[in-house]
PDB file of C-alpha atoms in Angstrom:
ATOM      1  CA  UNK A1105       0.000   0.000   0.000  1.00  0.00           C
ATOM      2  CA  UNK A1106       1.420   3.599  -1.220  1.00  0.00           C
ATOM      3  CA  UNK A1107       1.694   6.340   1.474  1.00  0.00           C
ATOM      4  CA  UNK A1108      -1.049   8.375  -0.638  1.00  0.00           C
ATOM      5  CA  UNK A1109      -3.291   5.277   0.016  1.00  0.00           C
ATOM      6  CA  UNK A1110      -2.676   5.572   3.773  1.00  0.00           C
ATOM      7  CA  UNK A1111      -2.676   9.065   4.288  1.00  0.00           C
ATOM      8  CA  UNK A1112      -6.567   8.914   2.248  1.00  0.00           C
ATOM      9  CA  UNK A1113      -7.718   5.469   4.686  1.00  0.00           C
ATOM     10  CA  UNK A1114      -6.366   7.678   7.411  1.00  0.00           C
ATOM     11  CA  UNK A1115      -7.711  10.818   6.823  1.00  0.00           C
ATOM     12  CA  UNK A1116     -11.792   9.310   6.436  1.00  0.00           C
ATOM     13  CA  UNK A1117     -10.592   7.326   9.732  1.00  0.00           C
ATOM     14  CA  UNK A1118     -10.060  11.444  11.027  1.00  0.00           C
ATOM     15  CA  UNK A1119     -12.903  12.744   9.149  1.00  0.00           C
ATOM     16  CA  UNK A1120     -15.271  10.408  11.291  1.00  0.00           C
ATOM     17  CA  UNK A1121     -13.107  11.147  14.159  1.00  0.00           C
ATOM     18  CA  UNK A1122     -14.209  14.328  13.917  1.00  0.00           C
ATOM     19  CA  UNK A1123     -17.789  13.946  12.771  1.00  0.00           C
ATOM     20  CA  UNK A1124     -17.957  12.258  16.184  1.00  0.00           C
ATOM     21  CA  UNK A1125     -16.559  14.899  18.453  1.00  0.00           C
ATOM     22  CA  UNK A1126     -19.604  16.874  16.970  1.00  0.00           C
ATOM     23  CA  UNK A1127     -21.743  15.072  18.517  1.00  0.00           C
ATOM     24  CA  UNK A1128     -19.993  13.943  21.890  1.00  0.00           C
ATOM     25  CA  UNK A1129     -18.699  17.336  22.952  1.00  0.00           C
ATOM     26  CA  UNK A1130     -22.226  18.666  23.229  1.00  0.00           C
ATOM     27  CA  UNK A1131     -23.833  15.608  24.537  1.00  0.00           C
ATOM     28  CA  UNK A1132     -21.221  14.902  27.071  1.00  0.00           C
ATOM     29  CA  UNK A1133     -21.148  19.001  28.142  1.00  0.00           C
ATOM     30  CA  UNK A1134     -24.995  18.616  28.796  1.00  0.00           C
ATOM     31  CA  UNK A1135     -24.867  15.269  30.668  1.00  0.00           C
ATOM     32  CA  UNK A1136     -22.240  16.847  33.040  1.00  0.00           C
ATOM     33  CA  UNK A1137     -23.715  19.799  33.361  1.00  0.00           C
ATOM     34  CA  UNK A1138     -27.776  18.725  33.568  1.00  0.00           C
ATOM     35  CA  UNK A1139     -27.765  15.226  34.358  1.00  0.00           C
ATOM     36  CA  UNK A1140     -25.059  14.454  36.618  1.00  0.00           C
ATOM     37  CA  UNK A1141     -25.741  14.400  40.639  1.00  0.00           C
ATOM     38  CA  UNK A1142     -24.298  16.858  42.572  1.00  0.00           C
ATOM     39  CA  UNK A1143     -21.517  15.604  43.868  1.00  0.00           C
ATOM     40  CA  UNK A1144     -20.167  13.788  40.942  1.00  0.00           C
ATOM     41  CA  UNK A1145     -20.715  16.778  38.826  1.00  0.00           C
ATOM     42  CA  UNK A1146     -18.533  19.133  41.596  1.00  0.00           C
ATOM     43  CA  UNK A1147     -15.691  16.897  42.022  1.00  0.00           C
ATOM     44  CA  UNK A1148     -15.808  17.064  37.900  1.00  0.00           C
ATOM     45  CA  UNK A1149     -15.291  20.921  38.163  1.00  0.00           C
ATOM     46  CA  UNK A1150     -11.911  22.571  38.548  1.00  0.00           C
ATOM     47  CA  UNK A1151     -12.734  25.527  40.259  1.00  0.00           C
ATOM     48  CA  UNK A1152     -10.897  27.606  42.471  1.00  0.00           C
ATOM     49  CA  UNK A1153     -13.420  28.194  44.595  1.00  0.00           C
ATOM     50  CA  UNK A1154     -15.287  25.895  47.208  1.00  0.00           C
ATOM     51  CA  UNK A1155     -18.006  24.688  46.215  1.00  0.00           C
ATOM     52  CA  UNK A1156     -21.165  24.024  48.459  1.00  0.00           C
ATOM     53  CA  UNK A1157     -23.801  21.610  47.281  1.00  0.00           C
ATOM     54  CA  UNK A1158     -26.811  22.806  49.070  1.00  0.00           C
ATOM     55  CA  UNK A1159     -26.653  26.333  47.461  1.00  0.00           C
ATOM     56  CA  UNK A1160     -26.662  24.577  44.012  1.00  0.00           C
ATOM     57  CA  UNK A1161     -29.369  23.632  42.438  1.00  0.00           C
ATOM     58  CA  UNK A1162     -30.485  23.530  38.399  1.00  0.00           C
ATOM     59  CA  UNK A1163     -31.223  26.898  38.114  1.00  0.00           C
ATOM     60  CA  UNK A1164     -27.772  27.517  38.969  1.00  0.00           C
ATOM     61  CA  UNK A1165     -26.171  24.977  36.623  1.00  0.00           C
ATOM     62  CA  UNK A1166     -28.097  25.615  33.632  1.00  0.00           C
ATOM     63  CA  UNK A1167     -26.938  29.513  34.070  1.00  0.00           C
ATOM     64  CA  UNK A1168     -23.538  28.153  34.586  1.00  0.00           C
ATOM     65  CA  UNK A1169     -23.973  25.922  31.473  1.00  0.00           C
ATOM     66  CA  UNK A1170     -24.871  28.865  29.360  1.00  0.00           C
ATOM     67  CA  UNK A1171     -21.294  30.577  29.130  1.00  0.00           C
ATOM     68  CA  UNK A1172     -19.685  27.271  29.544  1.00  0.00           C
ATOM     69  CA  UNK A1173     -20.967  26.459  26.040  1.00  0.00           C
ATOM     70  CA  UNK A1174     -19.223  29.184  24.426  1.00  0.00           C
ATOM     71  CA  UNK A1175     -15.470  27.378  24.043  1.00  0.00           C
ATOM     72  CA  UNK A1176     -17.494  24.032  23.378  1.00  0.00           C
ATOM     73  CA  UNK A1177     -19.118  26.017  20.511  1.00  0.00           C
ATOM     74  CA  UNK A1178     -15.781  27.342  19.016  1.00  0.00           C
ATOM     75  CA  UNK A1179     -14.317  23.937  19.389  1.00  0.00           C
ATOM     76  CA  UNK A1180     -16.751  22.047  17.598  1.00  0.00           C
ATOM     77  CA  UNK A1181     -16.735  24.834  14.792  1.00  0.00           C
ATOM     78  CA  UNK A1182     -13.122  23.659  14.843  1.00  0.00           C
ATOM     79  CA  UNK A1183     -13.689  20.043  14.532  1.00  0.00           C
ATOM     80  CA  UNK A1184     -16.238  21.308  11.880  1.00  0.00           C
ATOM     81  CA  UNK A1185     -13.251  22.760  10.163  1.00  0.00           C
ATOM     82  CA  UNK A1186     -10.865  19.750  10.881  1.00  0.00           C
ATOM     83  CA  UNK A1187     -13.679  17.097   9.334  1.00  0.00           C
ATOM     84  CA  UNK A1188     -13.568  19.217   5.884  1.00  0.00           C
ATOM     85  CA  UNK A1189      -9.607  19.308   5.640  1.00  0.00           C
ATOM     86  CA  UNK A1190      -9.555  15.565   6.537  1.00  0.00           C
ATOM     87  CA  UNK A1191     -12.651  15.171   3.369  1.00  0.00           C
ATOM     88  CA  UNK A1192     -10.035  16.842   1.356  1.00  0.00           C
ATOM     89  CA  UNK A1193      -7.863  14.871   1.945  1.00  0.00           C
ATOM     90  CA  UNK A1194      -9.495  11.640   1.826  1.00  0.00           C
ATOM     91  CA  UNK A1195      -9.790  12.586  -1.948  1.00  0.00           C
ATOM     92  CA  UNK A1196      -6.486  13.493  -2.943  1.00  0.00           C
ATOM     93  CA  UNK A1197      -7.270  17.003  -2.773  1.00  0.00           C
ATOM     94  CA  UNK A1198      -3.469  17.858  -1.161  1.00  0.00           C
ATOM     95  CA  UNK A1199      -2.948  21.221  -3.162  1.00  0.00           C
ATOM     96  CA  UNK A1200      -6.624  22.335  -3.188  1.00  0.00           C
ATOM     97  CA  UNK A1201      -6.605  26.050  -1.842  1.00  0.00           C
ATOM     98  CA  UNK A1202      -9.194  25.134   0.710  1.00  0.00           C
ATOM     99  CA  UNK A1203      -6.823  23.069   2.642  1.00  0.00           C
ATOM    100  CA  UNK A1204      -5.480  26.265   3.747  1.00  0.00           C
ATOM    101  CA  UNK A1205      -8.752  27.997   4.680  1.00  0.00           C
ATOM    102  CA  UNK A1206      -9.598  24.862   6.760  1.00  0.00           C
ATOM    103  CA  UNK A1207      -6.551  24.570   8.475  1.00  0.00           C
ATOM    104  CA  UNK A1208      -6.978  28.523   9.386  1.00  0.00           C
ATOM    105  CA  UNK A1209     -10.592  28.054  10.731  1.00  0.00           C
ATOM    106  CA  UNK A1210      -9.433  24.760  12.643  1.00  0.00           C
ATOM    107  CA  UNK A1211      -6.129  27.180  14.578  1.00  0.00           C
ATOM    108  CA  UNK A1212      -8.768  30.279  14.699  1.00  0.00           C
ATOM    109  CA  UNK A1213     -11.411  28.043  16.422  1.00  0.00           C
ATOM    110  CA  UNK A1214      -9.143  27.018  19.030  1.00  0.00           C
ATOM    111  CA  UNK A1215      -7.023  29.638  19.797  1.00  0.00           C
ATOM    112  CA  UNK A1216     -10.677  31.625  20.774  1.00  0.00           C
ATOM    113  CA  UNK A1217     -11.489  28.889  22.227  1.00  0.00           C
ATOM    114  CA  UNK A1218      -8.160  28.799  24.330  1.00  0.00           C
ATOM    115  CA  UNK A1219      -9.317  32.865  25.542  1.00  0.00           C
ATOM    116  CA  UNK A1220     -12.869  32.363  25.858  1.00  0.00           C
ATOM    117  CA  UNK A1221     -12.095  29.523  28.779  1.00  0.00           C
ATOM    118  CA  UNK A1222     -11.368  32.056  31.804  1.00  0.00           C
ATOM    119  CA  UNK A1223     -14.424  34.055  30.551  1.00  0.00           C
ATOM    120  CA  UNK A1224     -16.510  31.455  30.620  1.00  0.00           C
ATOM    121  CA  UNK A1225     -15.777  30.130  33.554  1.00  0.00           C
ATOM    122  CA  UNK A1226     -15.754  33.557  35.316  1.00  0.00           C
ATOM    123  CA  UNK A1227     -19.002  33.563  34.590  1.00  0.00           C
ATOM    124  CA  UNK A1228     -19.966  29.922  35.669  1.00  0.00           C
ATOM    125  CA  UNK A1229     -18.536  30.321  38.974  1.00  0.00           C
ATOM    126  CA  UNK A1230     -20.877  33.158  38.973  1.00  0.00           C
ATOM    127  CA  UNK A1231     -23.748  31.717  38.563  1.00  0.00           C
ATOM    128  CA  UNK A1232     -22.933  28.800  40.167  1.00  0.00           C
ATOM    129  CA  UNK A1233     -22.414  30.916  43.511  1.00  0.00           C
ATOM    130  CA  UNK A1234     -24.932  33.083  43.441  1.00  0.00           C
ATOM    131  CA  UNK A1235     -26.841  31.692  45.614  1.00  0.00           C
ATOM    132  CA  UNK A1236     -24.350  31.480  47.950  1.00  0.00           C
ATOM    133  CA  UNK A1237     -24.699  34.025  51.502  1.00  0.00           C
ATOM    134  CA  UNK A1238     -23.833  37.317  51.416  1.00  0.00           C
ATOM    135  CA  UNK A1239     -19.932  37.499  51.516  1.00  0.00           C
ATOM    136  CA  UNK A1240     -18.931  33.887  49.804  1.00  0.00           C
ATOM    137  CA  UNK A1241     -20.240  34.317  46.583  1.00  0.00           C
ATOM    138  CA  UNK A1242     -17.315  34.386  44.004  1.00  0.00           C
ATOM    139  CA  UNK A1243     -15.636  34.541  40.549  1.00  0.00           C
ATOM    140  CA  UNK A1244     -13.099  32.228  39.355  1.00  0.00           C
ATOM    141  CA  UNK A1245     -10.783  33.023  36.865  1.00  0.00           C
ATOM    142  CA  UNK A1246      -8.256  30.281  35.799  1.00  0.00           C
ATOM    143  CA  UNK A1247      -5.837  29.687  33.530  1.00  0.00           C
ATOM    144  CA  UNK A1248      -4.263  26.274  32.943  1.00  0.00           C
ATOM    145  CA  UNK A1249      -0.944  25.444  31.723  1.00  0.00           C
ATOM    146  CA  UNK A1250      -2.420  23.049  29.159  1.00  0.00           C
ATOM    147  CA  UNK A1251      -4.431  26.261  27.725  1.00  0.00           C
ATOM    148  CA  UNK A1252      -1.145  28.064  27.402  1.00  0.00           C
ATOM    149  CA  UNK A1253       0.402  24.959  25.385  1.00  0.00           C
ATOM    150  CA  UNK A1254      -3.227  24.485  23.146  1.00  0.00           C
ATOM    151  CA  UNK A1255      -2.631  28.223  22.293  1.00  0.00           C
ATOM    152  CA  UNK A1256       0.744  27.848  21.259  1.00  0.00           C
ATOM    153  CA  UNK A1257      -0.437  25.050  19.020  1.00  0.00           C
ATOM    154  CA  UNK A1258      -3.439  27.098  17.658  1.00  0.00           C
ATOM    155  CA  UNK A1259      -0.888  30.020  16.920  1.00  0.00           C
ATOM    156  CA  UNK A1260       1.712  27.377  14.860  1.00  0.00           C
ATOM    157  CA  UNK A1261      -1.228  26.348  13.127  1.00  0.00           C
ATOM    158  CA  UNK A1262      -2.078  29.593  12.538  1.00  0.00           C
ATOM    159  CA  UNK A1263       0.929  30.890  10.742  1.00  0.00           C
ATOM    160  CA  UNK A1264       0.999  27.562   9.073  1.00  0.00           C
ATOM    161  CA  UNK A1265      -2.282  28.236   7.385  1.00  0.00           C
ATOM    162  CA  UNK A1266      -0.663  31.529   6.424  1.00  0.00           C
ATOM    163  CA  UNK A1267       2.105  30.307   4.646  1.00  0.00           C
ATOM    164  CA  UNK A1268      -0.260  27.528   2.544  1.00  0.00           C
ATOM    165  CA  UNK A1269      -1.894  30.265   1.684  1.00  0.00           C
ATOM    166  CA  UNK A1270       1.156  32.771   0.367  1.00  0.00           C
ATOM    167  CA  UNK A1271       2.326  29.620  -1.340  1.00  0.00           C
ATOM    168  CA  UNK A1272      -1.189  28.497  -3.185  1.00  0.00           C
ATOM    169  CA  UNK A1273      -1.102  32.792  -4.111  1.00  0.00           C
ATOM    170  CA  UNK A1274       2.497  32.573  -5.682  1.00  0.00           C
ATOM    171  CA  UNK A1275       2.002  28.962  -7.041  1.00  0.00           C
ATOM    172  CA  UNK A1276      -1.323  30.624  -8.996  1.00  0.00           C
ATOM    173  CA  UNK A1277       0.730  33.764 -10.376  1.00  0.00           C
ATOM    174  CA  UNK A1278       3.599  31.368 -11.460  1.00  0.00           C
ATOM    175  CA  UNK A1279       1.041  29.432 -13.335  1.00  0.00           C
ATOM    176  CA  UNK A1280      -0.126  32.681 -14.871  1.00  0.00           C
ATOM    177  CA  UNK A1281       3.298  33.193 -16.099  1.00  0.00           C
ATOM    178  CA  UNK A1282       3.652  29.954 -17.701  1.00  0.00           C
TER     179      UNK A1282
END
């Protein structure tokens, strides 16, 4: 089998890879967030802040859930992104222009993601201690280590789409010349 054989059995492998992860991120988001009890849900959250069950109730996590859906959005619009370059792939389109644009909306996707994280879960620890007394409500704002190294990645990938796309430009006006 020829390496352009692989890389195509690969990249459908990918493509429903990432078909998938459409569907799980939400679903798994909302089972966390909705169905989960209490306790299992909380130990699942990394906040900074203590967290006491009998002030939360479902009111509280479905405001929580609200902002919390915003990176989950702008990653599956990645994936979304990620299932098309891996289509293009799958049929030998290597030097199709749109690789580029893919590749782009993938790094875009999840370097916003990356930012809108501490936002997001500013405003879930919020909500989720809102109903907290007087005094011990609070906001969390965190920032991980592992967001700092996915944002490096989404930046590479950035500048990599930048370059396929300088190099599809200059391969079209050599053409031209031709």
């Amino acid at each position: 089998m020829n390496n352009i054989v692989k890389i195509q059995k690969v990249s459908v492998i990918m493509k429903f890879l990432c078909g998938i992860a459409l569907i799980a991120l939400p679903a798994f988001t909302f089972y966390c967030w909705l169905l989960l009890d209490s306790e299992t849900f909380l130990s699942l959250l990394q906040e900074s802040i203590p967290i006491q069950t009998q002030y939360i109730g479902l009111s509280n996590r479905l405001l929580a859930l609200v902002p919390g859906l915003i990176p989950i959005a702008l990653l599956m619009r990645g994936a979304w992104h990620l299932r098309r370059l891996f289509g293009l792939f799958a049929v030998r389109a290597f030097f199709h222009e749109e690789i580029a644009q893919r590749l782009h909306g993938f790094a875009f996707m999840l370097v916003f993601s990356v930012l809108a994280k501490p936002v997001a879960g500013a405003l879930s620890s919020a909500a989720l201690t809102m109903n907290y007394p007087e005094g011990e409500r609070s906001i969390s704002v965190t920032i991980e280590s592992g967001d700092l190294t996915t944002l490096f990645i989404g930046v590479i990938f950035l500048i990599i789409a930048w370059v396929l796309r300088e190099a599809h430009q200059l391969s079209k006006e050599n053409a031209e010349i031709v």
